Amino acid sequence: MIAGLPIADPQFWIVTATVAIAVALAVRRVVRSLRRESARPCASCSRARAVPSTPWSPRWARPRLPVVALVAVLAPVGAAATTVERQVEVMGTTLRVEVEGADRTAALAVAESLLREVEATERRLSTWRDDSELAALNAAPAGTWRALSAETFAALAGAWSCAERTGGAFDPTLAPLVAAWGLRTGGRLPSATELAAARAATGPERLALDAGRRRVGKRSQVTIDEGAFGKGAALDAALAADSSAGFVRIDLGGQLAWRGAPAPQTVALADPRDRGRPALDLTLAAERGSLATSGDGERRFAVGGETFGHLLDPRTGRPARDFGSVVVAAASGLEADCLSTALFVLGPELGARWLAGAGRGVEAVYLVVESGRLRALATAGLAGGLRPRAEDIEIEILESSS
Ligand code: FAD
Ligand code: MG
């Protein structure tokens, strides 16, 4: 961006070139008529003899040539790029898709296929209903194997590799803890016994994944909670299902995914002190990717005067310390989703160390509330694109090992 001019936008150059041509033609026309005027002392003369016509613009078009040229050049561009938006409720949250396409019908068809893919993922992964593949797996007895669809197996494989990469900070098997804390029913305080029993029933090692036969085996009783990877898996499935050209942007309950971005885009990051207020603008240059945020935000609950969040630390079985929020940018939706949860659970200090060793491809910014002020601790890859939207926000760059 120079002085607000979208120089990265090809349309900008098309329009600029057209205007330049139009102006040049207009000037030439004026000069010619002035010369004619100057050549001939009388006004009537000018009408007698016309300027020779050019090959591609008929006589009636001449006076309006600049205008026509403008329309001729702009018309296809203006007409070609159309954006459609669709919004539905799914996964207990709002899904919004935006598709920029060659024409409205094509863009609508793409939007429809994206919605359908997210809804199909919900039917496969949702444990808020008992007819999904994951609900059936959760209900299956220990010691049994279950073959899964390619999509569900891929989602579980992604979740299990994320659990491994984060040393268990992200753990898809902590459904017993989600139940113990009543996260789906408004929150409750589990007794020490309940907590111990729930903790004893979690751990990714309880499930075996057999990629060759696309099946999973329950080594002991294990129950999966898709809350921190299901939305990401749905976004990946949606973008994978449709390969049409054009700019696609999806917002699933606050997690973003996009493809075919014609130019860097700017998104507002919510202030964890007041989620309705933007704290920073983040400009993302990647043509495709996903951005996920984890924080207790609107999912806090209070019991006995104490406030708890919905992000659980598998190391303790209790809600993780609420310091603010963390935003992760990654190539895939599932990776961004599960890593934002894991980095929240690890907290800013351990999270910064994990990020330093994570290598390229994962970027993050921690929004940490300290005595009312907000510190934004960002990896180098994101820091350059951050702009504070309020006075009391400091941006710091996290150390990286590379
Ligand atoms: P994230 O940080 O991505 O995930 C937090 C959630 O993950 C927690 O709520 C908990 O479930 C789980 N979790 C907590 N700690 C950990 C941890 N350490 N490791 C792994 N997981 C953890 N909500 C409804 O109210 N009604 C519905 O019908 C409904 N259906 C859904 C169907 C699907 C397929 C999915 C994926 C979610 C559904 N949800 C539903 C949940 C809803 O969309 C939540 O908002 C969402 O899961 C929370 O995501 P988040 O990105 O805000 O937080
Ligand atoms: Mg998430």
Short mmCIF file of C-alpha atoms and ligand atoms in Angstrom, two decimals:
data_model
loop_
_atom_site.label_atom_id
_atom_site.label_comp_id
_atom_site.label_asym_id
_atom_site.label_seq_id
_atom_site.Cartn_x
_atom_site.Cartn_y
_atom_site.Cartn_z
CA MET A 1 0.00 0.00 0.00
CA ILE A 2 1.51 3.48 -0.90
CA ALA A 3 -0.42 6.50 0.52
CA GLY A 4 -3.65 4.37 0.51
CA LEU A 5 -3.23 3.32 -3.18
CA PRO A 6 -3.91 -0.43 -3.66
CA ILE A 7 -0.80 -0.87 -5.86
CA ALA A 8 -0.92 -4.66 -5.34
CA ASP A 9 -4.39 -4.79 -6.85
CA PRO A 10 -4.23 -5.53 -10.62
CA GLN A 11 -7.59 -3.79 -11.04
CA PHE A 12 -6.00 -0.60 -9.73
CA TRP A 13 -3.50 -0.69 -12.60
CA ILE A 14 -6.22 -1.47 -15.16
CA VAL A 15 -8.27 1.49 -14.03
CA THR A 16 -5.21 3.76 -13.83
CA ALA A 17 -4.11 2.79 -17.35
CA THR A 18 -7.61 3.31 -18.73
CA VAL A 19 -7.96 6.71 -17.17
CA ALA A 20 -4.53 7.67 -18.51
CA ILE A 21 -5.52 6.58 -22.03
CA ALA A 22 -8.82 8.39 -21.79
CA VAL A 23 -7.16 11.58 -20.61
CA ALA A 24 -4.52 11.34 -23.34
CA LEU A 25 -7.20 10.90 -25.99
CA ALA A 26 -9.23 13.79 -24.62
CA VAL A 27 -6.16 16.04 -24.59
CA ARG A 28 -5.30 15.02 -28.17
CA ARG A 29 -8.82 15.78 -29.23
CA VAL A 30 -8.78 19.20 -27.62
CA VAL A 31 -5.38 20.03 -29.11
CA ARG A 32 -6.58 18.98 -32.54
CA SER A 33 -9.75 21.03 -32.29
CA LEU A 34 -7.73 24.00 -30.98
CA ARG A 35 -5.31 23.63 -33.89
CA ARG A 36 -8.26 23.47 -36.27
CA GLU A 37 -9.77 26.42 -34.52
CA SER A 38 -6.48 28.26 -34.66
CA ALA A 39 -6.01 27.17 -38.27
CA ARG A 40 -9.29 28.57 -39.24
CA PRO A 41 -10.38 31.96 -38.11
CA CYS A 42 -14.12 31.08 -38.10
CA ALA A 43 -16.12 28.78 -35.84
CA SER A 44 -18.29 27.28 -38.62
CA CYS A 45 -15.25 25.93 -40.37
CA SER A 46 -14.64 23.39 -37.67
CA ARG A 47 -17.86 21.64 -38.35
CA ALA A 48 -17.03 21.33 -42.06
CA ARG A 49 -14.14 18.96 -41.73
CA ALA A 50 -14.01 16.08 -39.17
CA VAL A 51 -10.91 14.42 -37.66
CA PRO A 52 -10.10 11.18 -39.48
CA SER A 53 -11.70 8.21 -37.72
CA THR A 54 -9.56 5.51 -36.01
CA PRO A 55 -10.05 1.88 -36.99
CA TRP A 56 -11.78 0.65 -33.83
CA SER A 57 -14.03 3.51 -32.85
CA PRO A 58 -16.93 4.40 -35.20
CA ARG A 59 -17.70 8.11 -35.92
CA TRP A 60 -20.61 8.34 -33.46
CA ALA A 61 -18.31 7.07 -30.79
CA ARG A 62 -15.59 9.64 -31.33
CA PRO A 63 -16.73 12.46 -29.03
CA ARG A 64 -17.44 9.93 -26.30
CA LEU A 65 -14.34 7.90 -26.99
CA PRO A 66 -12.70 8.49 -23.61
CA VAL A 67 -15.94 7.57 -21.86
CA VAL A 68 -16.52 4.58 -24.08
CA ALA A 69 -12.92 3.47 -23.62
CA LEU A 70 -13.39 3.72 -19.87
CA VAL A 71 -16.59 1.69 -19.95
CA ALA A 72 -15.17 -0.82 -22.42
CA VAL A 73 -12.22 -1.48 -20.17
CA LEU A 74 -14.04 -1.24 -16.87
CA ALA A 75 -17.22 -2.98 -17.88
CA PRO A 76 -15.70 -6.50 -18.06
CA VAL A 77 -13.80 -5.97 -14.79
CA GLY A 78 -16.73 -4.44 -12.90
CA ALA A 79 -19.12 -7.03 -14.28
CA ALA A 80 -16.68 -9.97 -13.83
CA ALA A 81 -15.90 -9.61 -10.14
CA THR A 82 -19.01 -10.25 -8.12
CA THR A 83 -19.04 -11.17 -4.44
CA VAL A 84 -21.72 -13.26 -2.81
CA GLU A 85 -22.16 -13.90 0.90
CA ARG A 86 -23.99 -16.71 2.63
CA GLN A 87 -24.55 -17.23 6.33
CA VAL A 88 -25.92 -20.23 8.23
CA GLU A 89 -25.87 -21.59 11.79
CA VAL A 90 -23.79 -24.73 12.17
CA MET A 91 -21.72 -26.35 14.94
CA GLY A 92 -23.49 -24.19 17.52
CA THR A 93 -22.06 -21.08 15.91
CA THR A 94 -22.29 -18.87 12.81
CA LEU A 95 -20.73 -19.76 9.46
CA ARG A 96 -20.23 -16.97 6.97
CA VAL A 97 -18.79 -17.54 3.50
CA GLU A 98 -17.80 -14.91 1.00
CA VAL A 99 -17.00 -15.85 -2.60
CA GLU A 100 -15.71 -13.50 -5.29
CA GLY A 101 -16.33 -15.07 -8.68
CA ALA A 102 -16.65 -14.57 -12.42
CA ASP A 103 -20.39 -14.28 -12.19
CA ARG A 104 -23.09 -14.45 -9.58
CA THR A 105 -24.38 -17.92 -10.45
CA ALA A 106 -20.89 -19.38 -10.34
CA ALA A 107 -20.09 -17.62 -7.06
CA LEU A 108 -23.36 -18.80 -5.51
CA ALA A 109 -22.62 -22.39 -6.55
CA VAL A 110 -19.20 -22.21 -4.90
CA ALA A 111 -20.69 -20.73 -1.74
CA GLU A 112 -23.29 -23.50 -1.64
CA SER A 113 -20.61 -26.22 -1.98
CA LEU A 114 -18.61 -24.67 0.87
CA LEU A 115 -21.66 -24.62 3.17
CA ARG A 116 -22.51 -28.20 2.28
CA GLU A 117 -18.95 -29.36 3.07
CA VAL A 118 -18.99 -27.74 6.52
CA GLU A 119 -22.40 -29.27 7.25
CA ALA A 120 -21.12 -32.67 6.10
CA THR A 121 -18.16 -32.34 8.47
CA GLU A 122 -20.56 -31.57 11.31
CA ARG A 123 -22.51 -34.75 10.49
CA ARG A 124 -19.25 -36.73 10.66
CA LEU A 125 -17.57 -35.16 13.70
CA SER A 126 -20.21 -33.69 15.99
CA THR A 127 -20.53 -35.28 19.43
CA TRP A 128 -23.40 -32.87 20.16
CA ARG A 129 -25.51 -35.40 18.25
CA ASP A 130 -25.50 -39.20 18.55
CA ASP A 131 -25.71 -40.10 14.81
CA SER A 132 -22.23 -38.96 13.79
CA GLU A 133 -19.20 -41.15 13.08
CA LEU A 134 -17.37 -39.70 16.08
CA ALA A 135 -20.36 -40.23 18.40
CA ALA A 136 -20.47 -43.86 17.26
CA LEU A 137 -16.73 -44.23 17.92
CA ASN A 138 -17.13 -42.69 21.38
CA ALA A 139 -19.92 -45.16 22.13
CA ALA A 140 -17.95 -48.19 20.89
CA PRO A 141 -16.64 -50.53 23.60
CA ALA A 142 -12.95 -50.56 24.56
CA GLY A 143 -10.87 -53.20 22.79
CA THR A 144 -12.66 -52.79 19.45
CA TRP A 145 -11.53 -51.43 16.07
CA ARG A 146 -13.66 -49.18 13.89
CA ALA A 147 -13.14 -48.34 10.22
CA LEU A 148 -13.72 -44.67 9.48
CA SER A 149 -14.44 -42.53 6.42
CA ALA A 150 -11.37 -40.94 4.81
CA GLU A 151 -12.41 -37.50 6.07
CA THR A 152 -12.95 -38.53 9.68
CA PHE A 153 -9.75 -40.58 9.77
CA ALA A 154 -7.81 -37.61 8.33
CA ALA A 155 -9.27 -35.29 10.97
CA LEU A 156 -8.32 -37.69 13.80
CA ALA A 157 -4.85 -38.22 12.35
CA GLY A 158 -4.39 -34.43 12.26
CA ALA A 159 -5.61 -34.10 15.84
CA TRP A 160 -3.36 -36.90 17.11
CA SER A 161 -0.28 -35.44 15.43
CA CYS A 162 -1.15 -32.05 17.00
CA ALA A 163 -1.42 -33.68 20.43
CA GLU A 164 2.03 -35.17 19.91
CA ARG A 165 3.57 -31.91 18.63
CA THR A 166 2.26 -29.99 21.64
CA GLY A 167 3.28 -32.55 24.25
CA GLY A 168 -0.39 -33.16 25.11
CA ALA A 169 -1.31 -29.49 25.74
CA PHE A 170 -3.89 -30.11 23.04
CA ASP A 171 -5.66 -33.38 23.87
CA PRO A 172 -8.69 -34.51 21.82
CA THR A 173 -9.52 -37.25 24.39
CA LEU A 174 -10.49 -34.95 27.25
CA ALA A 175 -14.24 -35.32 26.78
CA PRO A 176 -14.51 -36.80 30.33
CA LEU A 177 -13.03 -33.55 31.69
CA VAL A 178 -15.37 -31.46 29.52
CA ALA A 179 -18.25 -33.40 31.11
CA ALA A 180 -16.78 -33.12 34.63
CA TRP A 181 -16.63 -29.32 34.32
CA GLY A 182 -20.07 -29.20 32.66
CA LEU A 183 -18.69 -27.13 29.77
CA ARG A 184 -21.69 -28.01 27.60
CA THR A 185 -24.25 -27.39 30.30
CA GLY A 186 -23.31 -24.02 31.73
CA GLY A 187 -20.40 -25.12 33.93
CA ARG A 188 -20.02 -26.92 37.29
CA LEU A 189 -17.32 -27.59 39.85
CA PRO A 190 -16.32 -31.29 39.87
CA SER A 191 -15.43 -32.98 43.15
CA ALA A 192 -11.85 -34.15 43.63
CA THR A 193 -12.95 -37.74 42.99
CA GLU A 194 -14.81 -36.83 39.82
CA LEU A 195 -11.81 -34.85 38.60
CA ALA A 196 -9.41 -37.73 39.31
CA ALA A 197 -11.70 -40.21 37.53
CA ALA A 198 -12.09 -37.92 34.53
CA ARG A 199 -8.34 -37.34 34.28
CA ALA A 200 -7.69 -41.09 34.48
CA ALA A 201 -9.94 -41.58 31.43
CA THR A 202 -8.03 -39.16 29.16
CA GLY A 203 -4.84 -39.52 27.08
CA PRO A 204 -4.22 -39.83 23.31
CA GLU A 205 -2.30 -43.10 23.83
CA ARG A 206 -5.68 -44.77 24.55
CA LEU A 207 -6.50 -44.76 20.81
CA ALA A 208 -4.49 -46.55 18.10
CA LEU A 209 -4.61 -45.18 14.55
CA ASP A 210 -4.09 -47.66 11.68
CA ALA A 211 -3.62 -45.50 8.57
CA GLY A 212 -3.13 -48.51 6.31
CA ARG A 213 -6.62 -49.81 7.02
CA ARG A 214 -8.06 -46.39 7.90
CA ARG A 215 -9.37 -47.65 11.22
CA VAL A 216 -8.90 -46.79 14.89
CA GLY A 217 -8.65 -49.12 17.86
CA LYS A 218 -9.72 -48.35 21.43
CA ARG A 219 -6.94 -49.71 23.64
CA SER A 220 -9.05 -48.68 26.64
CA GLN A 221 -12.19 -46.60 27.08
CA VAL A 222 -11.61 -43.24 25.35
CA THR A 223 -13.98 -40.41 24.44
CA ILE A 224 -13.11 -37.71 21.90
CA ASP A 225 -14.10 -34.03 22.09
CA GLU A 226 -13.91 -32.33 18.70
CA GLY A 227 -14.26 -28.79 20.10
CA ALA A 228 -10.70 -27.68 19.41
CA PHE A 229 -10.09 -29.29 16.01
CA GLY A 230 -13.52 -29.85 14.38
CA LYS A 231 -14.00 -26.33 13.05
CA GLY A 232 -10.51 -26.36 11.58
CA ALA A 233 -11.16 -29.74 9.95
CA ALA A 234 -14.41 -28.37 8.48
CA LEU A 235 -12.64 -25.34 6.99
CA ASP A 236 -9.99 -27.57 5.38
CA ALA A 237 -12.64 -29.90 3.98
CA ALA A 238 -14.58 -26.95 2.54
CA LEU A 239 -11.57 -25.36 0.83
CA ALA A 240 -10.40 -28.76 -0.44
CA ALA A 241 -13.82 -29.61 -1.89
CA ASP A 242 -13.91 -26.64 -4.22
CA SER A 243 -11.01 -25.69 -6.47
CA SER A 244 -12.70 -23.02 -8.56
CA ALA A 245 -10.87 -19.76 -9.21
CA GLY A 246 -11.72 -16.63 -7.26
CA PHE A 247 -11.33 -15.36 -3.75
CA VAL A 248 -12.98 -17.44 -1.02
CA ARG A 249 -13.16 -16.35 2.61
CA ILE A 250 -14.87 -18.34 5.38
CA ASP A 251 -15.56 -17.33 8.98
CA LEU A 252 -16.64 -20.25 11.16
CA GLY A 253 -17.41 -19.03 14.66
CA GLY A 254 -14.48 -16.59 14.54
CA GLN A 255 -11.98 -18.95 12.89
CA LEU A 256 -11.06 -17.62 9.43
CA ALA A 257 -9.86 -19.53 6.37
CA TRP A 258 -9.23 -18.15 2.89
CA ARG A 259 -7.90 -18.99 -0.52
CA GLY A 260 -7.10 -17.00 -3.66
CA ALA A 261 -6.61 -13.69 -1.84
CA PRO A 262 -5.81 -11.16 -4.60
CA ALA A 263 -4.07 -8.86 -2.15
CA PRO A 264 -3.03 -8.73 1.50
CA GLN A 265 -6.07 -8.61 3.74
CA THR A 266 -6.52 -6.92 7.05
CA VAL A 267 -8.48 -8.48 9.89
CA ALA A 268 -9.29 -6.99 13.28
CA LEU A 269 -8.17 -8.94 16.37
CA ALA A 270 -10.60 -8.73 19.28
CA ASP A 271 -9.51 -7.22 22.57
CA PRO A 272 -9.65 -10.01 25.20
CA ARG A 273 -10.66 -7.37 27.78
CA ASP A 274 -13.77 -6.60 25.69
CA ARG A 275 -14.35 -8.93 22.72
CA GLY A 276 -16.66 -6.44 21.01
CA ARG A 277 -13.76 -4.05 20.58
CA PRO A 278 -10.86 -4.50 18.09
CA ALA A 279 -7.43 -4.30 19.75
CA LEU A 280 -5.21 -4.60 16.72
CA ASP A 281 -5.40 -4.83 12.94
CA LEU A 282 -3.45 -7.67 11.41
CA THR A 283 -2.51 -7.60 7.74
CA LEU A 284 -2.00 -11.04 6.25
CA ALA A 285 -0.12 -11.39 2.98
CA ALA A 286 -0.64 -15.14 2.51
CA GLU A 287 -2.73 -16.06 -0.55
CA ARG A 288 -4.29 -18.86 1.51
CA GLY A 289 -4.33 -19.89 5.17
CA SER A 290 -6.29 -19.93 8.41
CA LEU A 291 -6.43 -17.77 11.52
CA ALA A 292 -7.77 -19.19 14.80
CA THR A 293 -8.20 -17.54 18.19
CA SER A 294 -8.48 -19.23 21.56
CA GLY A 295 -9.54 -17.46 24.71
CA ASP A 296 -12.15 -17.86 27.39
CA GLY A 297 -14.08 -14.91 25.91
CA GLU A 298 -17.82 -15.66 25.93
CA ARG A 299 -17.38 -19.22 27.30
CA ARG A 300 -16.49 -18.33 30.92
CA PHE A 301 -18.71 -19.56 33.76
CA ALA A 302 -18.83 -18.79 37.45
CA VAL A 303 -19.32 -21.22 40.34
CA GLY A 304 -19.11 -20.26 44.00
CA GLY A 305 -17.89 -16.76 43.07
CA GLU A 306 -15.00 -18.14 41.04
CA THR A 307 -14.75 -17.78 37.26
CA PHE A 308 -13.62 -20.64 35.04
CA GLY A 309 -12.93 -20.96 31.31
CA HIS A 310 -13.57 -23.67 28.71
CA LEU A 311 -9.90 -24.26 27.86
CA LEU A 312 -8.64 -27.14 29.99
CA ASP A 313 -5.08 -28.01 30.91
CA PRO A 314 -4.77 -31.80 30.57
CA ARG A 315 -1.72 -31.70 32.89
CA THR A 316 -3.94 -30.61 35.80
CA GLY A 317 -7.44 -31.41 34.55
CA ARG A 318 -8.43 -27.83 35.44
CA PRO A 319 -9.20 -24.76 33.28
CA ALA A 320 -5.96 -23.14 32.08
CA ARG A 321 -4.86 -19.76 33.45
CA ASP A 322 -6.81 -16.97 31.76
CA PHE A 323 -4.19 -14.40 30.63
CA GLY A 324 -6.08 -13.02 27.59
CA SER A 325 -6.10 -14.77 24.21
CA VAL A 326 -3.84 -16.20 21.52
CA VAL A 327 -4.21 -15.96 17.73
CA VAL A 328 -2.52 -18.51 15.45
CA ALA A 329 -1.95 -18.27 11.69
CA ALA A 330 -1.17 -21.52 9.89
CA ALA A 331 -1.47 -23.10 6.47
CA SER A 332 -4.33 -25.43 7.45
CA GLY A 333 -7.47 -24.84 9.46
CA LEU A 334 -7.00 -27.89 11.70
CA GLU A 335 -3.45 -26.87 12.57
CA ALA A 336 -4.49 -23.29 13.42
CA ASP A 337 -7.43 -24.56 15.49
CA CYS A 338 -5.63 -27.13 17.61
CA LEU A 339 -2.48 -25.00 18.04
CA SER A 340 -4.45 -21.99 19.28
CA THR A 341 -5.93 -24.19 22.03
CA ALA A 342 -2.56 -25.75 22.87
CA LEU A 343 -0.78 -22.38 22.98
CA PHE A 344 -3.48 -20.98 25.24
CA VAL A 345 -3.05 -23.94 27.61
CA LEU A 346 0.77 -23.58 27.55
CA GLY A 347 0.48 -19.84 28.31
CA PRO A 348 2.71 -16.99 26.99
CA GLU A 349 6.02 -18.16 28.50
CA LEU A 350 5.94 -21.86 27.57
CA GLY A 351 4.04 -21.00 24.39
CA ALA A 352 6.80 -18.60 23.29
CA ARG A 353 9.36 -21.37 23.84
CA TRP A 354 7.22 -23.83 21.85
CA LEU A 355 6.85 -21.31 19.01
CA ALA A 356 10.59 -20.63 18.99
CA GLY A 357 11.12 -24.32 18.23
CA ALA A 358 8.12 -24.76 15.94
CA GLY A 359 9.95 -23.59 12.82
CA ARG A 360 8.31 -21.83 9.91
CA GLY A 361 4.67 -22.14 8.91
CA VAL A 362 3.17 -21.37 12.34
CA GLU A 363 2.87 -17.74 13.45
CA ALA A 364 1.11 -16.45 16.53
CA VAL A 365 0.37 -13.41 18.66
CA TYR A 366 -0.39 -13.58 22.37
CA LEU A 367 -2.68 -10.82 23.69
CA VAL A 368 -1.79 -10.64 27.38
CA VAL A 369 -3.73 -8.48 29.83
CA GLU A 370 -1.43 -7.05 32.52
CA SER A 371 -2.75 -4.55 35.06
CA GLY A 372 -5.34 -3.40 32.56
CA ARG A 373 -2.88 -2.84 29.73
CA LEU A 374 -2.53 -5.13 26.74
CA ARG A 375 0.78 -6.60 25.57
CA ALA A 376 0.87 -8.16 22.11
CA LEU A 377 3.69 -10.74 21.95
CA ALA A 378 4.05 -11.71 18.31
CA THR A 379 6.25 -14.01 16.25
CA ALA A 380 8.36 -12.18 13.70
CA GLY A 381 6.16 -13.38 10.83
CA LEU A 382 3.10 -11.58 12.21
CA ALA A 383 4.64 -8.62 14.03
CA GLY A 384 5.21 -6.64 10.81
CA GLY A 385 1.51 -6.80 9.95
CA LEU A 386 0.20 -5.64 13.34
CA ARG A 387 -1.25 -2.15 13.96
CA PRO A 388 -2.53 -1.20 17.42
CA ARG A 389 -6.10 0.16 17.48
CA ALA A 390 -5.76 1.58 20.98
CA GLU A 391 -3.17 3.65 22.87
CA ASP A 392 -2.50 1.19 25.68
CA ILE A 393 -1.26 -1.65 23.48
CA GLU A 394 2.43 -2.53 23.16
CA ILE A 395 3.70 -4.85 20.42
CA GLU A 396 6.76 -7.00 21.20
CA ILE A 397 8.46 -9.56 18.96
CA LEU A 398 8.95 -13.04 20.39
CA GLU A 399 12.44 -14.58 20.19
CA SER A 400 12.67 -17.27 17.50
CA SER A 401 15.32 -20.01 17.28
CA SER A 402 15.75 -19.61 13.51
P1 FAD B 1 -11.03 -23.78 20.85
O1 FAD B 1 -9.92 -23.30 21.66
O2 FAD B 1 -10.75 -24.12 19.46
O3 FAD B 1 -11.70 -25.10 21.50
C1 FAD B 1 -12.09 -25.14 22.82
C2 FAD B 1 -12.92 -26.39 23.05
O4 FAD B 1 -12.12 -27.53 22.90
C3 FAD B 1 -13.48 -26.43 24.46
O5 FAD B 1 -14.77 -25.86 24.47
C4 FAD B 1 -13.46 -27.92 24.76
O6 FAD B 1 -14.57 -28.53 24.13
C5 FAD B 1 -12.23 -28.41 24.02
N1 FAD B 1 -10.98 -28.30 24.78
C6 FAD B 1 -10.73 -27.56 25.89
N2 FAD B 1 -9.45 -27.67 26.28
C7 FAD B 1 -8.86 -28.50 25.38
C8 FAD B 1 -7.53 -29.03 25.24
N3 FAD B 1 -6.56 -28.72 26.08
N4 FAD B 1 -7.28 -29.87 24.20
C9 FAD B 1 -8.28 -30.21 23.34
N5 FAD B 1 -9.54 -29.74 23.41
C10 FAD B 1 -9.83 -28.90 24.41
N6 FAD B 1 -21.53 -25.91 20.36
C11 FAD B 1 -22.85 -25.83 20.71
O7 FAD B 1 -23.14 -25.03 21.61
N7 FAD B 1 -23.82 -26.58 20.08
C12 FAD B 1 -23.51 -27.47 19.08
O8 FAD B 1 -24.38 -28.13 18.52
C13 FAD B 1 -22.13 -27.59 18.69
N8 FAD B 1 -21.78 -28.47 17.71
C14 FAD B 1 -20.45 -28.54 17.36
C15 FAD B 1 -20.08 -29.44 16.35
C16 FAD B 1 -18.75 -29.53 15.97
C17 FAD B 1 -18.34 -30.51 14.87
C18 FAD B 1 -17.77 -28.71 16.60
C19 FAD B 1 -16.34 -28.76 16.16
C20 FAD B 1 -18.12 -27.84 17.61
C21 FAD B 1 -19.47 -27.76 18.02
N9 FAD B 1 -19.86 -26.90 19.04
C22 FAD B 1 -21.18 -26.79 19.39
C23 FAD B 1 -18.83 -26.16 19.81
C24 FAD B 1 -18.63 -24.75 19.32
O9 FAD B 1 -18.52 -24.61 17.96
C25 FAD B 1 -17.44 -24.14 20.08
O10 FAD B 1 -17.54 -22.80 19.94
C26 FAD B 1 -16.12 -24.51 19.61
O11 FAD B 1 -15.86 -25.82 19.58
C27 FAD B 1 -15.07 -23.79 20.48
O12 FAD B 1 -14.12 -23.44 19.63
P2 FAD B 1 -13.16 -22.21 19.82
O13 FAD B 1 -12.43 -22.07 18.55
O14 FAD B 1 -13.82 -21.06 20.36
O15 FAD B 1 -12.18 -22.73 20.96
MG MG B 2 -10.77 -23.30 17.73
#
